[in-house]
Tab-separated table of C-alpha atoms in Angstrom:
chain	number	residue	atom	x	y	z
A	27	UNK	CA	3.335	-1.157	21.166
A	28	UNK	CA	2.157	-4.660	20.269
A	29	UNK	CA	4.633	-7.228	18.938
A	30	UNK	CA	4.016	-10.378	16.884
A	31	UNK	CA	6.696	-12.865	15.834
A	32	UNK	CA	7.211	-15.991	13.762
A	33	UNK	CA	10.390	-17.800	12.724
A	34	UNK	CA	10.583	-15.475	9.721
A	35	UNK	CA	8.968	-12.139	10.637
A	36	UNK	CA	8.844	-9.814	13.630
A	37	UNK	CA	6.341	-6.959	13.624
A	38	UNK	CA	5.245	-4.159	15.926
A	39	UNK	CA	2.010	-2.175	15.805
A	40	UNK	CA	0.698	0.951	17.493
A	41	UNK	CA	-2.709	2.547	17.832
A	42	UNK	CA	-2.123	5.822	15.943
A	43	UNK	CA	-3.643	5.043	12.562
A	44	UNK	CA	-3.557	1.297	13.405
A	45	UNK	CA	0.006	1.477	12.098
A	46	UNK	CA	2.657	-1.133	11.429
A	47	UNK	CA	5.534	0.430	13.347
A	48	UNK	CA	8.176	-2.177	12.412
A	49	UNK	CA	8.349	-5.184	10.093
A	50	UNK	CA	11.602	-7.155	10.263
A	51	UNK	CA	12.613	-10.030	7.999
A	52	UNK	CA	14.539	-12.049	10.563
A	53	UNK	CA	16.696	-14.307	8.322
A	54	UNK	CA	18.391	-11.183	6.888
A	55	UNK	CA	17.831	-8.918	9.932
A	56	UNK	CA	16.275	-6.397	7.572
A	57	UNK	CA	13.693	-3.673	8.253
A	58	UNK	CA	11.211	-3.830	5.377
A	59	UNK	CA	9.049	-0.770	6.080
A	60	UNK	CA	9.769	2.844	6.896
A	61	UNK	CA	9.866	3.104	10.670
A	62	UNK	CA	7.434	5.238	12.641
A	63	UNK	CA	7.743	3.783	16.153
A	64	UNK	CA	6.446	6.850	18.004
A	65	UNK	CA	2.648	6.902	18.009
A	66	UNK	CA	2.725	10.628	18.778
A	67	UNK	CA	4.816	11.472	15.718
A	68	UNK	CA	3.332	12.651	12.441
A	69	UNK	CA	4.566	10.096	9.916
A	70	UNK	CA	2.566	11.285	6.897
A	71	UNK	CA	0.454	8.138	6.412
A	72	UNK	CA	3.431	5.788	6.827
A	73	UNK	CA	2.169	2.191	7.167
A	74	UNK	CA	-1.172	3.335	8.571
A	75	UNK	CA	-4.736	2.553	7.547
A	76	UNK	CA	-6.039	5.440	5.416
A	77	UNK	CA	-9.693	6.264	4.880
A	78	UNK	CA	-12.680	6.331	5.183
A	79	UNK	CA	-11.974	6.791	1.462
A	80	UNK	CA	-8.337	6.416	0.469
A	81	UNK	CA	-6.665	8.572	-2.163
A	82	UNK	CA	-7.994	11.802	-3.679
A	83	UNK	CA	-11.618	12.923	-3.992
A	84	UNK	CA	-12.126	15.689	-6.559
A	85	UNK	CA	-13.555	18.892	-5.173
A	86	UNK	CA	-13.794	17.230	-1.733
A	87	UNK	CA	-17.375	16.212	-2.434
A	88	UNK	CA	-19.538	13.299	-3.532
A	89	UNK	CA	-23.158	12.175	-3.485
A	90	UNK	CA	-24.952	9.087	-2.210
A	91	UNK	CA	-28.565	8.565	-3.273
A	92	UNK	CA	-28.810	12.245	-4.181
A	93	UNK	CA	-27.419	13.531	-0.865
A	94	UNK	CA	-24.329	15.744	-1.157
A	95	UNK	CA	-21.409	15.397	1.245
A	96	UNK	CA	-18.831	18.188	1.430
A	97	UNK	CA	-15.494	16.976	2.787
A	98	UNK	CA	-12.428	18.454	4.428
A	99	UNK	CA	-10.106	20.025	1.842
A	100	UNK	CA	-6.604	19.022	2.910
A	101	UNK	CA	-4.870	19.039	-0.502
A	102	UNK	CA	-5.806	22.177	-2.364
A	103	UNK	CA	-9.490	21.973	-3.253
A	104	UNK	CA	-9.515	18.180	-2.871
A	105	UNK	CA	-9.733	15.655	-0.051
A	106	UNK	CA	-6.817	13.233	0.417
A	107	UNK	CA	-6.933	10.031	2.511
A	108	UNK	CA	-9.973	11.037	4.547
A	109	UNK	CA	-8.982	14.629	5.292
A	110	UNK	CA	-6.656	16.220	7.825
A	111	UNK	CA	-8.110	14.035	10.594
A	112	UNK	CA	-8.678	10.882	8.592
A	113	UNK	CA	-8.316	7.389	10.021
A	114	UNK	CA	-4.519	7.563	9.796
A	115	UNK	CA	-4.502	10.465	12.278
A	116	UNK	CA	-6.805	8.907	14.889
A	117	UNK	CA	-5.979	6.802	17.929
A	118	UNK	CA	-7.516	3.383	17.399
A	119	UNK	CA	-8.542	1.118	20.282
A	120	UNK	CA	-6.363	-1.992	20.622
A	121	UNK	CA	-8.407	-5.174	20.626
A	122	UNK	CA	-7.570	-8.734	21.535
A	123	UNK	CA	-3.933	-9.720	21.026
A	124	UNK	CA	-3.589	-13.400	20.180
A	125	UNK	CA	-0.461	-15.460	19.584
A	126	UNK	CA	-0.186	-14.466	15.941
A	127	UNK	CA	-2.633	-11.559	15.462
A	128	UNK	CA	-3.600	-8.132	16.767
A	129	UNK	CA	-6.709	-6.073	16.085
A	130	UNK	CA	-7.622	-2.371	16.297
A	131	UNK	CA	-10.928	-0.523	16.033
A	132	UNK	CA	-12.112	3.068	15.786
A	133	UNK	CA	-15.437	4.848	15.305
A	134	UNK	CA	-16.284	8.239	13.805
A	135	UNK	CA	-19.423	10.339	14.159
A	136	UNK	CA	-21.618	11.512	11.322
A	137	UNK	CA	-19.935	14.248	9.230
A	138	UNK	CA	-16.481	13.693	10.690
A	139	UNK	CA	-14.332	15.401	8.029
A	140	UNK	CA	-17.653	15.653	6.151
A	141	UNK	CA	-18.110	11.902	5.634
A	142	UNK	CA	-21.435	10.167	6.284
A	143	UNK	CA	-21.691	8.216	9.506
A	144	UNK	CA	-21.571	7.112	12.179
A	145	UNK	CA	-19.145	4.429	11.019
A	146	UNK	CA	-17.054	1.742	12.688
A	147	UNK	CA	-13.720	0.472	11.370
A	148	UNK	CA	-11.586	-2.560	12.196
A	149	UNK	CA	-8.056	-3.560	11.244
A	150	UNK	CA	-6.601	-7.001	11.913
A	151	UNK	CA	-2.967	-7.986	11.345
A	152	UNK	CA	-1.756	-11.583	11.487
A	153	UNK	CA	1.632	-13.233	10.952
A	154	UNK	CA	1.846	-16.716	9.455
A	155	UNK	CA	5.411	-17.845	8.761
A	156	UNK	CA	6.738	-15.498	6.083
A	157	UNK	CA	3.347	-13.836	5.458
A	158	UNK	CA	1.652	-10.725	6.823
A	159	UNK	CA	-2.156	-10.793	6.494
A	160	UNK	CA	-4.112	-7.529	6.609
A	161	UNK	CA	-7.893	-7.447	6.944
A	162	UNK	CA	-9.758	-4.123	7.003
A	163	UNK	CA	-13.497	-3.797	7.625
A	164	UNK	CA	-16.140	-1.073	7.971
A	165	UNK	CA	-19.871	-0.734	8.495
A	166	UNK	CA	-22.432	2.002	9.033
A	167	UNK	CA	-26.157	2.226	9.744
A	168	UNK	CA	-26.551	4.434	6.665
A	169	UNK	CA	-25.536	4.066	3.002
A	170	UNK	CA	-21.818	4.756	2.725
A	171	UNK	CA	-18.793	4.597	0.484
A	172	UNK	CA	-15.715	2.943	1.979
A	173	UNK	CA	-12.259	2.501	0.497
A	174	UNK	CA	-9.761	1.539	3.197
A	175	UNK	CA	-6.126	0.965	2.293
A	176	UNK	CA	-2.929	-0.050	4.067
A	177	UNK	CA	-0.487	2.726	3.125
A	178	UNK	CA	2.716	0.687	3.021
A	179	UNK	CA	6.187	2.159	2.396
A	180	UNK	CA	8.492	-0.699	1.387
A	181	UNK	CA	12.225	-1.119	0.781
A	182	UNK	CA	13.493	-4.681	0.386
A	183	UNK	CA	17.238	-4.140	0.561
A	184	UNK	CA	17.790	-1.308	3.023
A	185	UNK	CA	19.267	1.031	0.418
A	186	UNK	CA	18.537	4.753	0.432
A	187	UNK	CA	16.763	4.563	-2.943
A	188	UNK	CA	14.372	2.079	-4.510
A	189	UNK	CA	15.461	2.649	-8.139
A	190	UNK	CA	17.127	-0.779	-8.329
A	191	UNK	CA	14.030	-2.686	-7.233
A	192	UNK	CA	12.347	-4.788	-9.903
A	193	UNK	CA	8.558	-4.469	-10.043
A	194	UNK	CA	5.917	-6.619	-11.706
A	195	UNK	CA	2.202	-5.707	-11.639
A	196	UNK	CA	-0.674	-7.744	-13.008
A	197	UNK	CA	-2.292	-4.801	-14.797
A	198	UNK	CA	-2.886	-4.067	-18.467
A	199	UNK	CA	-4.003	-0.479	-17.827
A	200	UNK	CA	-3.525	2.433	-15.450
A	201	UNK	CA	-5.293	5.725	-14.708
A	202	UNK	CA	-3.668	8.845	-16.185
A	203	UNK	CA	-3.818	11.894	-13.910
A	204	UNK	CA	-4.133	15.632	-14.265
A	205	UNK	CA	-2.161	18.441	-12.624
A	206	UNK	CA	-3.866	17.771	-9.286
A	207	UNK	CA	-2.910	14.074	-9.393
A	208	UNK	CA	-6.559	13.176	-9.932
A	209	UNK	CA	-7.554	10.523	-12.487
A	210	UNK	CA	-8.755	12.062	-15.743
A	211	UNK	CA	-11.626	9.579	-15.872
A	212	UNK	CA	-10.073	7.440	-18.591
A	213	UNK	CA	-8.072	4.222	-18.574
A	214	UNK	CA	-4.929	3.877	-20.662
A	215	UNK	CA	-3.114	0.723	-21.688
A	216	UNK	CA	0.296	0.353	-20.091
A	217	UNK	CA	1.724	-0.971	-23.370
A	218	UNK	CA	4.432	1.341	-24.755
A	219	UNK	CA	4.379	3.537	-21.631
A	220	UNK	CA	6.690	3.901	-18.632
A	221	UNK	CA	3.951	2.234	-16.562
A	222	UNK	CA	4.309	-1.157	-18.245
A	223	UNK	CA	5.300	-3.550	-15.465
A	224	UNK	CA	3.593	-6.640	-16.859
A	225	UNK	CA	7.067	-8.169	-17.051
A	226	UNK	CA	9.498	-7.455	-14.192
A	227	UNK	CA	11.261	-4.146	-14.739
A	228	UNK	CA	13.496	-1.859	-12.748
A	229	UNK	CA	11.845	1.207	-11.286
A	230	UNK	CA	14.943	3.279	-12.254
A	231	UNK	CA	14.056	6.988	-12.396
A	232	UNK	CA	10.399	6.546	-13.338
A	233	UNK	CA	8.136	8.946	-11.415
A	234	UNK	CA	4.983	7.119	-10.356
A	235	UNK	CA	1.965	8.229	-8.342
A	236	UNK	CA	-0.748	6.344	-10.204
A	237	UNK	CA	-3.394	3.679	-9.853
A	238	UNK	CA	-2.909	0.404	-11.716
A	239	UNK	CA	-6.128	-1.358	-12.776
A	240	UNK	CA	-5.627	-4.891	-11.515
A	241	UNK	CA	-6.697	-7.981	-13.418
A	242	UNK	CA	-8.808	-10.763	-11.957
A	243	UNK	CA	-11.287	-11.022	-9.115
A	244	UNK	CA	-11.105	-12.159	-5.493
A	245	UNK	CA	-7.914	-12.668	-3.521
A	246	UNK	CA	-5.131	-13.164	-6.089
A	247	UNK	CA	-1.447	-12.373	-6.488
A	248	UNK	CA	-1.040	-9.047	-8.262
A	249	UNK	CA	2.460	-7.767	-7.443
A	250	UNK	CA	6.011	-9.044	-7.279
A	251	UNK	CA	8.702	-6.705	-5.985
A	252	UNK	CA	12.339	-7.750	-5.792
A	253	UNK	CA	15.142	-5.850	-4.088
A	254	UNK	CA	18.707	-5.754	-5.357
A	255	UNK	CA	19.698	-8.341	-2.733
A	256	UNK	CA	17.198	-10.906	-3.973
A	257	UNK	CA	14.518	-10.578	-1.299
A	258	UNK	CA	11.113	-10.712	-2.963
A	259	UNK	CA	7.649	-9.524	-1.950
A	260	UNK	CA	4.590	-11.209	-3.411
A	261	UNK	CA	1.422	-9.245	-2.713
A	262	UNK	CA	-2.077	-10.677	-3.058
A	263	UNK	CA	-5.260	-8.634	-2.642
A	264	UNK	CA	-8.977	-8.726	-3.367
A	265	UNK	CA	-8.981	-5.049	-4.382
A	266	UNK	CA	-9.430	-3.712	-7.926
A	267	UNK	CA	-6.644	-1.142	-7.848
A	268	UNK	CA	-3.093	-0.597	-6.662
A	269	UNK	CA	-1.705	2.877	-6.039
A	270	UNK	CA	2.079	2.962	-6.499
A	271	UNK	CA	4.111	5.990	-5.427
A	272	UNK	CA	7.870	6.421	-5.746
A	273	UNK	CA	7.929	8.906	-2.836
A	274	UNK	CA	9.865	11.480	-4.787
A	275	UNK	CA	9.227	14.129	-2.122
A	276	UNK	CA	11.451	12.125	0.282
A	277	UNK	CA	14.291	11.033	-1.977
A	278	UNK	CA	12.764	7.806	-3.344
A	279	UNK	CA	13.800	5.889	-0.230
A	280	UNK	CA	10.667	3.727	-0.061
A	281	UNK	CA	8.044	2.565	-2.537
A	282	UNK	CA	4.422	3.155	-1.496
A	283	UNK	CA	2.202	0.177	-2.365
A	284	UNK	CA	-1.491	0.668	-1.584
A	285	UNK	CA	-4.119	-1.942	-2.564
A	286	UNK	CA	-7.451	-0.127	-2.795
A	287	UNK	CA	-10.390	0.811	-5.008
A	288	UNK	CA	-9.794	3.175	-7.915
A	289	UNK	CA	-9.210	6.799	-6.840
A	290	UNK	CA	-12.167	9.191	-7.021
A	291	UNK	CA	-14.497	6.326	-7.947
A	292	UNK	CA	-17.229	8.087	-5.927
A	293	UNK	CA	-17.335	10.771	-8.644
A	294	UNK	CA	-16.483	8.753	-11.771
A	295	UNK	CA	-19.486	6.746	-12.958
A	296	UNK	CA	-17.302	4.625	-15.262
A	297	UNK	CA	-15.080	3.477	-12.354
A	298	UNK	CA	-16.021	0.347	-10.389
A	299	UNK	CA	-17.518	1.203	-6.996
A	300	UNK	CA	-20.493	0.312	-4.852
A	301	UNK	CA	-22.316	1.699	-1.852
A	302	UNK	CA	-22.164	-0.313	1.386
A	303	UNK	CA	-25.753	-0.514	2.594
A	304	UNK	CA	-26.971	-0.849	6.210
A	305	UNK	CA	-26.500	-4.433	7.347
A	306	UNK	CA	-23.577	-4.968	4.957
A	307	UNK	CA	-19.904	-5.013	5.921
A	308	UNK	CA	-17.111	-3.690	3.740
A	309	UNK	CA	-14.052	-5.978	3.842
A	310	UNK	CA	-10.622	-5.619	2.223
A	311	UNK	CA	-7.958	-8.336	2.411
A	312	UNK	CA	-4.277	-8.218	1.449
A	313	UNK	CA	-1.459	-10.716	2.002
A	314	UNK	CA	2.253	-9.881	1.860
A	315	UNK	CA	4.611	-12.843	1.446
A	316	UNK	CA	8.385	-12.371	1.707
A	317	UNK	CA	10.721	-14.837	-0.004
A	318	UNK	CA	14.526	-14.856	-0.041
A	319	UNK	CA	16.586	-16.943	-2.441
A	320	UNK	CA	19.111	-17.386	0.363
A	321	UNK	CA	16.543	-18.839	2.788
A	322	UNK	CA	14.784	-22.144	1.977
A	323	UNK	CA	10.986	-21.854	2.207
A	324	UNK	CA	8.651	-24.563	3.509
């Protein structure tokens, strides 16, 4: 276990899935993420890095430059979060631990879970005051699709349910899904739907497991989440999508927030995606900032 600490945050990390094992907001002595401190436990993606391609891939298959790749089917006929032995299930190698950052790396061989390779992946976590910075990177000597995501389960007030949290998302549209939770291939405006979080709104009993199509480009603030006690999360990312999941299978105790590319973009020509070519590096950056009305911020 590797620990980092600032005046505001204390965090622990372990190598299984390059996971955030604990994240504590010190002024309120509050655990912010679902805890999975045992690296040998199966925590069902909790606070790990998921990939090589996050989310669902229809039919567990895709093509690059005319070459077909058949993937591990670990959710019905589809592939979810890189298959049954995706990045979240692997033991990453701990890298250099500095005063305010820790890094992990892992490599997979060609056709691991059916994905093209070989590929190398890196995850770096850094604490700066009241902010957690997450940088994910990947490269391969062959053309490849990458979509890495931090699979974060968040609760800002320690309650057993997240229905009272207020959520705001900078998104005018979302991706409707079919019976397999796959995008239908179309975008829909959030206006006049239960997915309209352009203004802060309570999650209440809304059932969500959908991608929101984020506005803007580059690293920008896209989400505000506020717990019933007033603690607020501001999330910035350079990704084009945000998967939000109310974790209904586990009693709605945490809200999954996953900045990533749009789901199944490898098979939907109208969705934004690009191939990472040899010599290029895929990079994803997200920043979580925690603010409490009861604690003055610098």
